[in-house]
GROMACS .gro file of C-alpha atoms in nm:
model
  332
    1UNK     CA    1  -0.751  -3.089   8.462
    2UNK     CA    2  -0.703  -3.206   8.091
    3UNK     CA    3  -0.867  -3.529   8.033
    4UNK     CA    4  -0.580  -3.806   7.879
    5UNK     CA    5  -0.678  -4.106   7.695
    6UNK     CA    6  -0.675  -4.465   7.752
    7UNK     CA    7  -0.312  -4.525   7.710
    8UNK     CA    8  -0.220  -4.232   7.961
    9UNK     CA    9  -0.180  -3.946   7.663
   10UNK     CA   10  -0.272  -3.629   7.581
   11UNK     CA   11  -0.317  -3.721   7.206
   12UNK     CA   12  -0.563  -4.034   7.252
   13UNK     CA   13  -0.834  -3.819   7.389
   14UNK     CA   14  -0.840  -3.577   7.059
   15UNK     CA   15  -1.133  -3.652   6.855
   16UNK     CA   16  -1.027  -3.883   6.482
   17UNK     CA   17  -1.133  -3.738   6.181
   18UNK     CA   18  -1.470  -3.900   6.062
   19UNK     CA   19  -1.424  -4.084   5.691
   20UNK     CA   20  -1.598  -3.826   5.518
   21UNK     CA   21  -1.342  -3.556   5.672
   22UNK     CA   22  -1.120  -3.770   5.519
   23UNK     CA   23  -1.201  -3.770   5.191
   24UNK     CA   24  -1.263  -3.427   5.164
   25UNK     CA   25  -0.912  -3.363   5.264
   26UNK     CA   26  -0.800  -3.628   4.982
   27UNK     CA   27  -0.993  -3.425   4.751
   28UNK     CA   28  -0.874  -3.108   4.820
   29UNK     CA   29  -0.534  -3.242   4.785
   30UNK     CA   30  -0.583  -3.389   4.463
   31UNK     CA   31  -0.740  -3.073   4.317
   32UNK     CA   32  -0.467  -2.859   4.430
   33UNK     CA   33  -0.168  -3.103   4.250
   34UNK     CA   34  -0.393  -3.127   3.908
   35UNK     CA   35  -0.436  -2.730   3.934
   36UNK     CA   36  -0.036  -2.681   3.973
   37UNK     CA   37   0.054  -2.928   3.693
   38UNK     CA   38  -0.195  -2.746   3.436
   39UNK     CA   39   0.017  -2.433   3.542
   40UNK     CA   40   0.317  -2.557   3.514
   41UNK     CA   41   0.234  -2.684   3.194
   42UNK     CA   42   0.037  -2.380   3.033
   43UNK     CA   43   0.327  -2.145   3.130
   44UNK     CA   44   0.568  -2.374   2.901
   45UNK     CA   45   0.334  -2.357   2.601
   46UNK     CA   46   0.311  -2.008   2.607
   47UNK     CA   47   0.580  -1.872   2.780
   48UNK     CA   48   0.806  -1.605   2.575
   49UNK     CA   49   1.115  -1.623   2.746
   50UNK     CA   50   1.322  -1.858   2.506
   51UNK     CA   51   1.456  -1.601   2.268
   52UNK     CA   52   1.558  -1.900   2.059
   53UNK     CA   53   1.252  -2.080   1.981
   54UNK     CA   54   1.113  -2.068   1.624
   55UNK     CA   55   0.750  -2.036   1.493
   56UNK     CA   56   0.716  -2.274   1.186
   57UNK     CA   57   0.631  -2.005   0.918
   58UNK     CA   58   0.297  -2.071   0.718
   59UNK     CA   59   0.367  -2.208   0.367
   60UNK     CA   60   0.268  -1.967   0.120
   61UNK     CA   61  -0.052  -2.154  -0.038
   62UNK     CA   62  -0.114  -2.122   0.361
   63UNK     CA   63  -0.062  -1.748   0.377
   64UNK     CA   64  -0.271  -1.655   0.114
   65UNK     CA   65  -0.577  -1.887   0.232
   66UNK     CA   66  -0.552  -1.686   0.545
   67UNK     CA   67  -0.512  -1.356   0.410
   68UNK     CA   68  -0.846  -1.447   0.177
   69UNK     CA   69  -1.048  -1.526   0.464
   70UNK     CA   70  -1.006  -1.353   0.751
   71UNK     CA   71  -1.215  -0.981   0.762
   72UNK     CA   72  -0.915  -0.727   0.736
   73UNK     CA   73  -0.942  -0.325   0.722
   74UNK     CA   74  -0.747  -0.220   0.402
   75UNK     CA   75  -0.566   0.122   0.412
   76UNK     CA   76  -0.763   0.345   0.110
   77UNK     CA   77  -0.430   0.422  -0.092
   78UNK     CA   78  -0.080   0.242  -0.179
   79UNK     CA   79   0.167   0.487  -0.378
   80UNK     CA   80   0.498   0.284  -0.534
   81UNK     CA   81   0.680   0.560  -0.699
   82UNK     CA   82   0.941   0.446  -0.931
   83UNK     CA   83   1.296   0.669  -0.863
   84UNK     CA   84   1.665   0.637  -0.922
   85UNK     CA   85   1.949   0.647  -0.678
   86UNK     CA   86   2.087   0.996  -0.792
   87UNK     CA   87   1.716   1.155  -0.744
   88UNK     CA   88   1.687   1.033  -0.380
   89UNK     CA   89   1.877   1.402  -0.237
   90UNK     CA   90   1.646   1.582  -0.499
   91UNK     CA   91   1.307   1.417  -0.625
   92UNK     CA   92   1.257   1.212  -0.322
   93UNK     CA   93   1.321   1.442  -0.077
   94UNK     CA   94   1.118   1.700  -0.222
   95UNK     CA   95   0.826   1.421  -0.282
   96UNK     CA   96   0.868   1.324   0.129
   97UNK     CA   97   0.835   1.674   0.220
   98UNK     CA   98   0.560   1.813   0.021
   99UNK     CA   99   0.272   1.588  -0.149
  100UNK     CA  100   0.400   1.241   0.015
  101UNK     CA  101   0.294   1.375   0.399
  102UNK     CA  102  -0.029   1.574   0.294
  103UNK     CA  103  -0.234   1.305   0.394
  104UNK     CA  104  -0.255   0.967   0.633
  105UNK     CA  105  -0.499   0.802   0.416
  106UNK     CA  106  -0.186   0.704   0.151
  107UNK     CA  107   0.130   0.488   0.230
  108UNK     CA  108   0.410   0.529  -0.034
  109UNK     CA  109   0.757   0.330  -0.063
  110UNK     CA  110   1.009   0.450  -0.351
  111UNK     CA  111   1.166   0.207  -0.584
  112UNK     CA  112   1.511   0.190  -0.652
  113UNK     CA  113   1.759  -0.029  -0.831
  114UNK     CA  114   2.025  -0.176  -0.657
  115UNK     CA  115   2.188  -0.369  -0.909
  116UNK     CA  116   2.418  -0.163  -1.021
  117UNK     CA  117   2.601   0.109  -0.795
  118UNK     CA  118   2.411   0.168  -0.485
  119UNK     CA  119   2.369   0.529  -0.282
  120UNK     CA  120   2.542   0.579   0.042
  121UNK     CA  121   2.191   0.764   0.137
  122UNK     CA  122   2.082   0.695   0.503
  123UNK     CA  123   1.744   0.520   0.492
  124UNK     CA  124   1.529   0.826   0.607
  125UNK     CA  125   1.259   0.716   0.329
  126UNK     CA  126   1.037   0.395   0.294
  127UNK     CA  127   1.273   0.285  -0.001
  128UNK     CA  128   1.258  -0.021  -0.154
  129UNK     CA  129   1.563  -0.187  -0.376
  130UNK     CA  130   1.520  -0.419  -0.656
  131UNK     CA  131   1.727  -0.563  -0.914
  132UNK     CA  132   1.606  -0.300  -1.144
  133UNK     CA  133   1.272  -0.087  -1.165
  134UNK     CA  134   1.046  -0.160  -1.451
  135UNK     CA  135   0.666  -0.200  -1.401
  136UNK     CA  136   0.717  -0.567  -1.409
  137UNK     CA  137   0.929  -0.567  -1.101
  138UNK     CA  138   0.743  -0.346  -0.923
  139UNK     CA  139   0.402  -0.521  -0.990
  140UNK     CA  140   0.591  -0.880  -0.874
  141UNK     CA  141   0.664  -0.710  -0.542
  142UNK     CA  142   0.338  -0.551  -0.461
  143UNK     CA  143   0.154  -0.866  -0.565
  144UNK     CA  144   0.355  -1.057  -0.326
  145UNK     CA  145   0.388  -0.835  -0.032
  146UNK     CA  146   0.052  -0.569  -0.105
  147UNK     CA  147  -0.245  -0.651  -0.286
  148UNK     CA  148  -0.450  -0.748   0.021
  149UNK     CA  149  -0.363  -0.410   0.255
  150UNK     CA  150  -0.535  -0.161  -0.013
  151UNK     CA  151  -0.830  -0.046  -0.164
  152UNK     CA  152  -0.619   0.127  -0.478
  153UNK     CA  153  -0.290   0.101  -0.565
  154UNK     CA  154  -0.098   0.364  -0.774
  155UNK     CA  155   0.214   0.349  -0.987
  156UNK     CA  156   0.382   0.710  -1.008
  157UNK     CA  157   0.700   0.876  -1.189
  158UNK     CA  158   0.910   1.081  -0.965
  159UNK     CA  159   0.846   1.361  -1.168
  160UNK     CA  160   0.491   1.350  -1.112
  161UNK     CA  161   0.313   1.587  -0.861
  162UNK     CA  162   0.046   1.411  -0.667
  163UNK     CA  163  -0.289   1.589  -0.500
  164UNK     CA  164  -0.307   1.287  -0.236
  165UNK     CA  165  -0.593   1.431  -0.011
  166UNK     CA  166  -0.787   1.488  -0.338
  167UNK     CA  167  -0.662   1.173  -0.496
  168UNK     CA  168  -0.837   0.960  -0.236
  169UNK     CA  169  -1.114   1.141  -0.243
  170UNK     CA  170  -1.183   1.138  -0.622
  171UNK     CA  171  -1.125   0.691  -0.535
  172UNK     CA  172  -1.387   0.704  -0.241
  173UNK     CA  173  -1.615   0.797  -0.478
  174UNK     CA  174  -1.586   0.506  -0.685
  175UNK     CA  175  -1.661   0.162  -0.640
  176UNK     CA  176  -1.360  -0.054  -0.527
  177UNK     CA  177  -1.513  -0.375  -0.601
  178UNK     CA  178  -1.546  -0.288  -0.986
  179UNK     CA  179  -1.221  -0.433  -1.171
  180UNK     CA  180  -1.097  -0.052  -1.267
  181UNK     CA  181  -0.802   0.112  -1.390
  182UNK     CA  182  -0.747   0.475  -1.417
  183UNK     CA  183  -0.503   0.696  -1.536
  184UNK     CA  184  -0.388   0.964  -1.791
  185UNK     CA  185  -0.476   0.739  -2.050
  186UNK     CA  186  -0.852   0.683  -1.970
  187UNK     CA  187  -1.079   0.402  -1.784
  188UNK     CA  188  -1.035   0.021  -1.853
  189UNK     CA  189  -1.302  -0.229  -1.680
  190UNK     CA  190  -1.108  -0.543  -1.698
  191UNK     CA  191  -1.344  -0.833  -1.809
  192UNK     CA  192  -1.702  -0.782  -1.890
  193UNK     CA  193  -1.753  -0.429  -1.764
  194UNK     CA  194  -1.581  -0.275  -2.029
  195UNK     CA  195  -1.861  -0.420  -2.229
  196UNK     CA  196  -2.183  -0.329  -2.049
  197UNK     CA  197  -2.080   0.017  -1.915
  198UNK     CA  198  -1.992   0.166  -2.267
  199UNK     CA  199  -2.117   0.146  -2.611
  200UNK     CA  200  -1.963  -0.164  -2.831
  201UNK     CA  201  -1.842   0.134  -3.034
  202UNK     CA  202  -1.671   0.291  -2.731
  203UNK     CA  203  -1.436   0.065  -2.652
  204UNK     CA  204  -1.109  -0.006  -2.766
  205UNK     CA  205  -0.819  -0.240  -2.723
  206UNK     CA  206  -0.521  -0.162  -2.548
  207UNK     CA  207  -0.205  -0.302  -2.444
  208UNK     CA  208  -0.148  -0.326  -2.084
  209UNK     CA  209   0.208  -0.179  -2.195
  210UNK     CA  210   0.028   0.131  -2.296
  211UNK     CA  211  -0.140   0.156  -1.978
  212UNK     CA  212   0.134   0.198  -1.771
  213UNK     CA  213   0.308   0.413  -2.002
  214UNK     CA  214   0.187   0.691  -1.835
  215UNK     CA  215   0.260   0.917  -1.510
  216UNK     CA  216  -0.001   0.771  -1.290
  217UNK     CA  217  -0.139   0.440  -1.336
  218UNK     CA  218  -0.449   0.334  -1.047
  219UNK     CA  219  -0.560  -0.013  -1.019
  220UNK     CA  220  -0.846  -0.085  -0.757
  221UNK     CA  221  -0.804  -0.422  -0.516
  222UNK     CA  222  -0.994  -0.661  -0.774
  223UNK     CA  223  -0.838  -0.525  -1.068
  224UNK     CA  224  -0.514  -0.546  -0.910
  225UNK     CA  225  -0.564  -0.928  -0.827
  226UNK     CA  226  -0.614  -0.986  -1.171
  227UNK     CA  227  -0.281  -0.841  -1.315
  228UNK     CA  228  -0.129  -1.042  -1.049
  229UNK     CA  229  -0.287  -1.387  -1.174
  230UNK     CA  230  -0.175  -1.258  -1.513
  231UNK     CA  231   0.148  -1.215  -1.342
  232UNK     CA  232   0.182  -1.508  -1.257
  233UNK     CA  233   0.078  -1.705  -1.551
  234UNK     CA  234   0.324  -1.495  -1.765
  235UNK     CA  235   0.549  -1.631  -1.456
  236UNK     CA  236   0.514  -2.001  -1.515
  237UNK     CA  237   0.563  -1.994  -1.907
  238UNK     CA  238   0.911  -1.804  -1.848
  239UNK     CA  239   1.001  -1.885  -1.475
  240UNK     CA  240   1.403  -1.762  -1.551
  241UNK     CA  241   1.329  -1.487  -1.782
  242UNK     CA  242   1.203  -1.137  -1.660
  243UNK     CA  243   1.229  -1.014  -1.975
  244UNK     CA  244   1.015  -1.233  -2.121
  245UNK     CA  245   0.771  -1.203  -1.827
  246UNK     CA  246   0.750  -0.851  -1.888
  247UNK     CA  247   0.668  -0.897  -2.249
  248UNK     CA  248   0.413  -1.163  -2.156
  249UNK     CA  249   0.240  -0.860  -1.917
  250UNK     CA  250   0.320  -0.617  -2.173
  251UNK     CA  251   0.094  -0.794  -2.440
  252UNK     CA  252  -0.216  -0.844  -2.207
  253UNK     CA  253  -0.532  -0.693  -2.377
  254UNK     CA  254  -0.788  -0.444  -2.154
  255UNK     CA  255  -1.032  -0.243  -2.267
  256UNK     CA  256  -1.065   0.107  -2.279
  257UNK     CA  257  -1.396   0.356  -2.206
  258UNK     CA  258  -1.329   0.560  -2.536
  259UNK     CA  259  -1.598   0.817  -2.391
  260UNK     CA  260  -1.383   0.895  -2.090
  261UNK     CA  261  -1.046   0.920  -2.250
  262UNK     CA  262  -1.072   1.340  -2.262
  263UNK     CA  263  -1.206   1.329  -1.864
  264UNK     CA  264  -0.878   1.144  -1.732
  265UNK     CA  265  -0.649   1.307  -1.962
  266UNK     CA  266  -0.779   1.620  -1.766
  267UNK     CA  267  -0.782   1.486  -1.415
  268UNK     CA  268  -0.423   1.344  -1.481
  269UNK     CA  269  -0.229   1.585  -1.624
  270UNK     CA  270   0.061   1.547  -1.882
  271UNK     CA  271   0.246   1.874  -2.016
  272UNK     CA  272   0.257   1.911  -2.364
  273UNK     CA  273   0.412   2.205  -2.542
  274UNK     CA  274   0.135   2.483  -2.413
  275UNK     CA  275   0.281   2.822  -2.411
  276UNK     CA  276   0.191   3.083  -2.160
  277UNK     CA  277   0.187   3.518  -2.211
  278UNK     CA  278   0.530   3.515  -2.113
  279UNK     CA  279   0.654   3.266  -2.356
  280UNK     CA  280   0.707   2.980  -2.113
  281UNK     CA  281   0.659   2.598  -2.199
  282UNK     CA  282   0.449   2.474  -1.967
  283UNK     CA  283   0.357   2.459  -1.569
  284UNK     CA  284   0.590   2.233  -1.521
  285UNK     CA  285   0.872   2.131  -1.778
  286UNK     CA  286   0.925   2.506  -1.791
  287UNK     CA  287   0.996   2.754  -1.536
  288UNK     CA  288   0.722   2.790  -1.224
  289UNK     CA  289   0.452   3.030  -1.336
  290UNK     CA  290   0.185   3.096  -1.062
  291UNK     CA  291  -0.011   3.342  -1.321
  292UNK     CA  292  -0.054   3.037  -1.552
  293UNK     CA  293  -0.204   2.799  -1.332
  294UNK     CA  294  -0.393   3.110  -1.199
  295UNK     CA  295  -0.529   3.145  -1.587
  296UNK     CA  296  -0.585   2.810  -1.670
  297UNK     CA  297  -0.833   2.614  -1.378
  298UNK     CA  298  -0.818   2.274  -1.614
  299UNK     CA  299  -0.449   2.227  -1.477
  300UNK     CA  300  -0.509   2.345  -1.132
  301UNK     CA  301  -0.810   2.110  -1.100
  302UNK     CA  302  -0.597   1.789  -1.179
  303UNK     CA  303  -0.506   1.564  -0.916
  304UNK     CA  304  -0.206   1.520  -1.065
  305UNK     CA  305   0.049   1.716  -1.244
  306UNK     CA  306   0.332   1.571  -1.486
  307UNK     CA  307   0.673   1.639  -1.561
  308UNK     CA  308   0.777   1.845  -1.244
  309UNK     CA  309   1.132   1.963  -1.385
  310UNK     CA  310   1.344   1.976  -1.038
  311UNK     CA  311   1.250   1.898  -0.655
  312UNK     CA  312   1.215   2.323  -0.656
  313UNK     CA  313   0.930   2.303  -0.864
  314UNK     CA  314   0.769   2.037  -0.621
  315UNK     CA  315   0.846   2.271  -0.340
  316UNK     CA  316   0.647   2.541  -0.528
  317UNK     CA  317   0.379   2.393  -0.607
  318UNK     CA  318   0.313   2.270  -0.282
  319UNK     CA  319   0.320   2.625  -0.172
  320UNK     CA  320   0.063   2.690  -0.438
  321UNK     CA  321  -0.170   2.469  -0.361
  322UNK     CA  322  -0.167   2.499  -0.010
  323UNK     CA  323  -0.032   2.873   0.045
  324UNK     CA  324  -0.221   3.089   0.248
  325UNK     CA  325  -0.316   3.339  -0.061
  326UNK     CA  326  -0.221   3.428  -0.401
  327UNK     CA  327  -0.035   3.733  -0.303
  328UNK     CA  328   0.225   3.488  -0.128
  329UNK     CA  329   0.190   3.226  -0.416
  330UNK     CA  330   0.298   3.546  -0.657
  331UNK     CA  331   0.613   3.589  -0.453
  332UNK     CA  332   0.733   3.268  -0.489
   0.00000   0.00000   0.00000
């Protein structure tokens, strides 16, 4: 027989939780609400279901703080090649196909102006439009968008044939912290460098005009970051004028290694008039001649050859470089 309680029930003879039962329970209730509510809340802050929400975008005084302080990796090699719109089916294709791809250690982006007619080309290249193409532009874009992904940067002609693979290494074998250009035109150590690395009688003035007025123009990181304060002081004094901007770049004073001038003229090659047994012009402004490059190892050891005459001499030179022997080079 069950055993009732003292008013007749079932219920009256079941043992009452003690106090401290009690509050345990209390507690456990508690604990479990506060726990739900930091959920509930947590899953709001970072929840990415409203499509329509906005970040607030970092000022760029902001951006750049960042970008100065945090550790990043930067790619070894940036390539902005200066093109028009009619060379895109020729020159850039040829460029994509050949030297551009040879190597993972470079990222390249073509420069085009779009101020004027523009080309019904499908994007199928990293191509980027500006309201017209000098060095000026080009340098206001990178230094905005690119100085603080790369170790070197590189300006290039179209018409220029680029060894990438070799290219990057020839820069790994420098010191990217030194404030360097390089280029057909020779070696300029921006600031003090110039100074202590050759003899007072060594070096000489230059325009920065004259510096890029060559094929291929490479700035390391540092050296880059100091065109672009340039940049932007030339900026301030003419804020409406590009023009005038460019003029204010143009006129910037480096100095150049006089001892090395004969070294990069060599490593970066520039046809002149140089004629071969058969008569030609040169390895590239003339017609493609595998026996002259064969014959003369001083152009074949550049890293870079300038001015390829059509996208068919890009092609072929490709092939030469990278062909599996000279028999097949011959037959090209």
């Amino acid at each position: 027989m069950q055993r009732r309680g003292p008013d007749g029930s079932f219920w009256g003879a079941r043992k009452r939780p003690s106090g401290r039962v009690g509050r345990r329970l209390l507690t456990l209730g508690v604990a479990f609400i506060v726990t739900v509510c930091l959920q509930f809340a947590f899953s709001r802050t970072f929840s990415t279901g409203d499509q329509h929400s906005v970040l607030k975008p970092y000022n760029s005084s902001e951006l750049h703080r960042l970008r100065a302080t945090e550790v990043k990796v930067r790619r070894p090699l940036y390539v902005a090649v200066q093109t028009t719109n009619r060379h895109l089916r020729t020159y850039v294709s040829a460029i994509q196909n050949t030297w551009a791809s040879k190597t993972d250690d470079a990222h390249m982006e073509f420069f085009v102006d779009v101020s004027g007619k523009t080309s019904s080309e499908a994007p199928r290249y990293p191509i980027v439009g500006l309201n017209g193409t000098d060095e000026t532009q080009i340098l206001t874009y990178l230094c905005e968008r690119r100085w603080f992904d790369f170790d070197w940067f590189a300006l290039a002609r179209d018409q220029t044939y680029v060894k990438t693979d070799e290219v990057v290494t020839f820069l790994r074998q420098r010191d990217k912290r030194e404030e360097i250009i390089v280029g057909h035109m020779g070696e300029v150590l921006m600031g003090e460098a110039g100074w202590e690395r050759c003899a007072d009688s060594d070096v000489e003035d230059m325009a920065f005009s004259a510096v890029l007025d060559t094929s291929v123009t490479l700035f390391s990181a540092p050296a880059f970051k100091e065109i672009c304060s340039t940049l932007a002081m030339c900026e301030k004094q003419s804020p409406e004028r590009m023009e005038r901007q460019s003029a204010c770049l143009a006129n910037y004073i480096v100095q150049v290694c006089g001892t090395k001038t004969t070294k990069y003229s060599r490593l970066f090659y520039e046809a002149q008039v140089e004629p071969t047994y058969s008569g030609q012009s040169s390895v590239t402004s003339g017609p493609f001649d595998p026996d002259f490059l064969w014959r003369n190892t001083h152009v074949t050891s550049a890293l870079t050859l300038y001015p390829v005459k059509d996208a068919k001499t890009t092609y072929q030179l490709y092939h030469y470089f990278h062909g599996a022997d000279y028999s097949i080079r011959r037959s090209s």
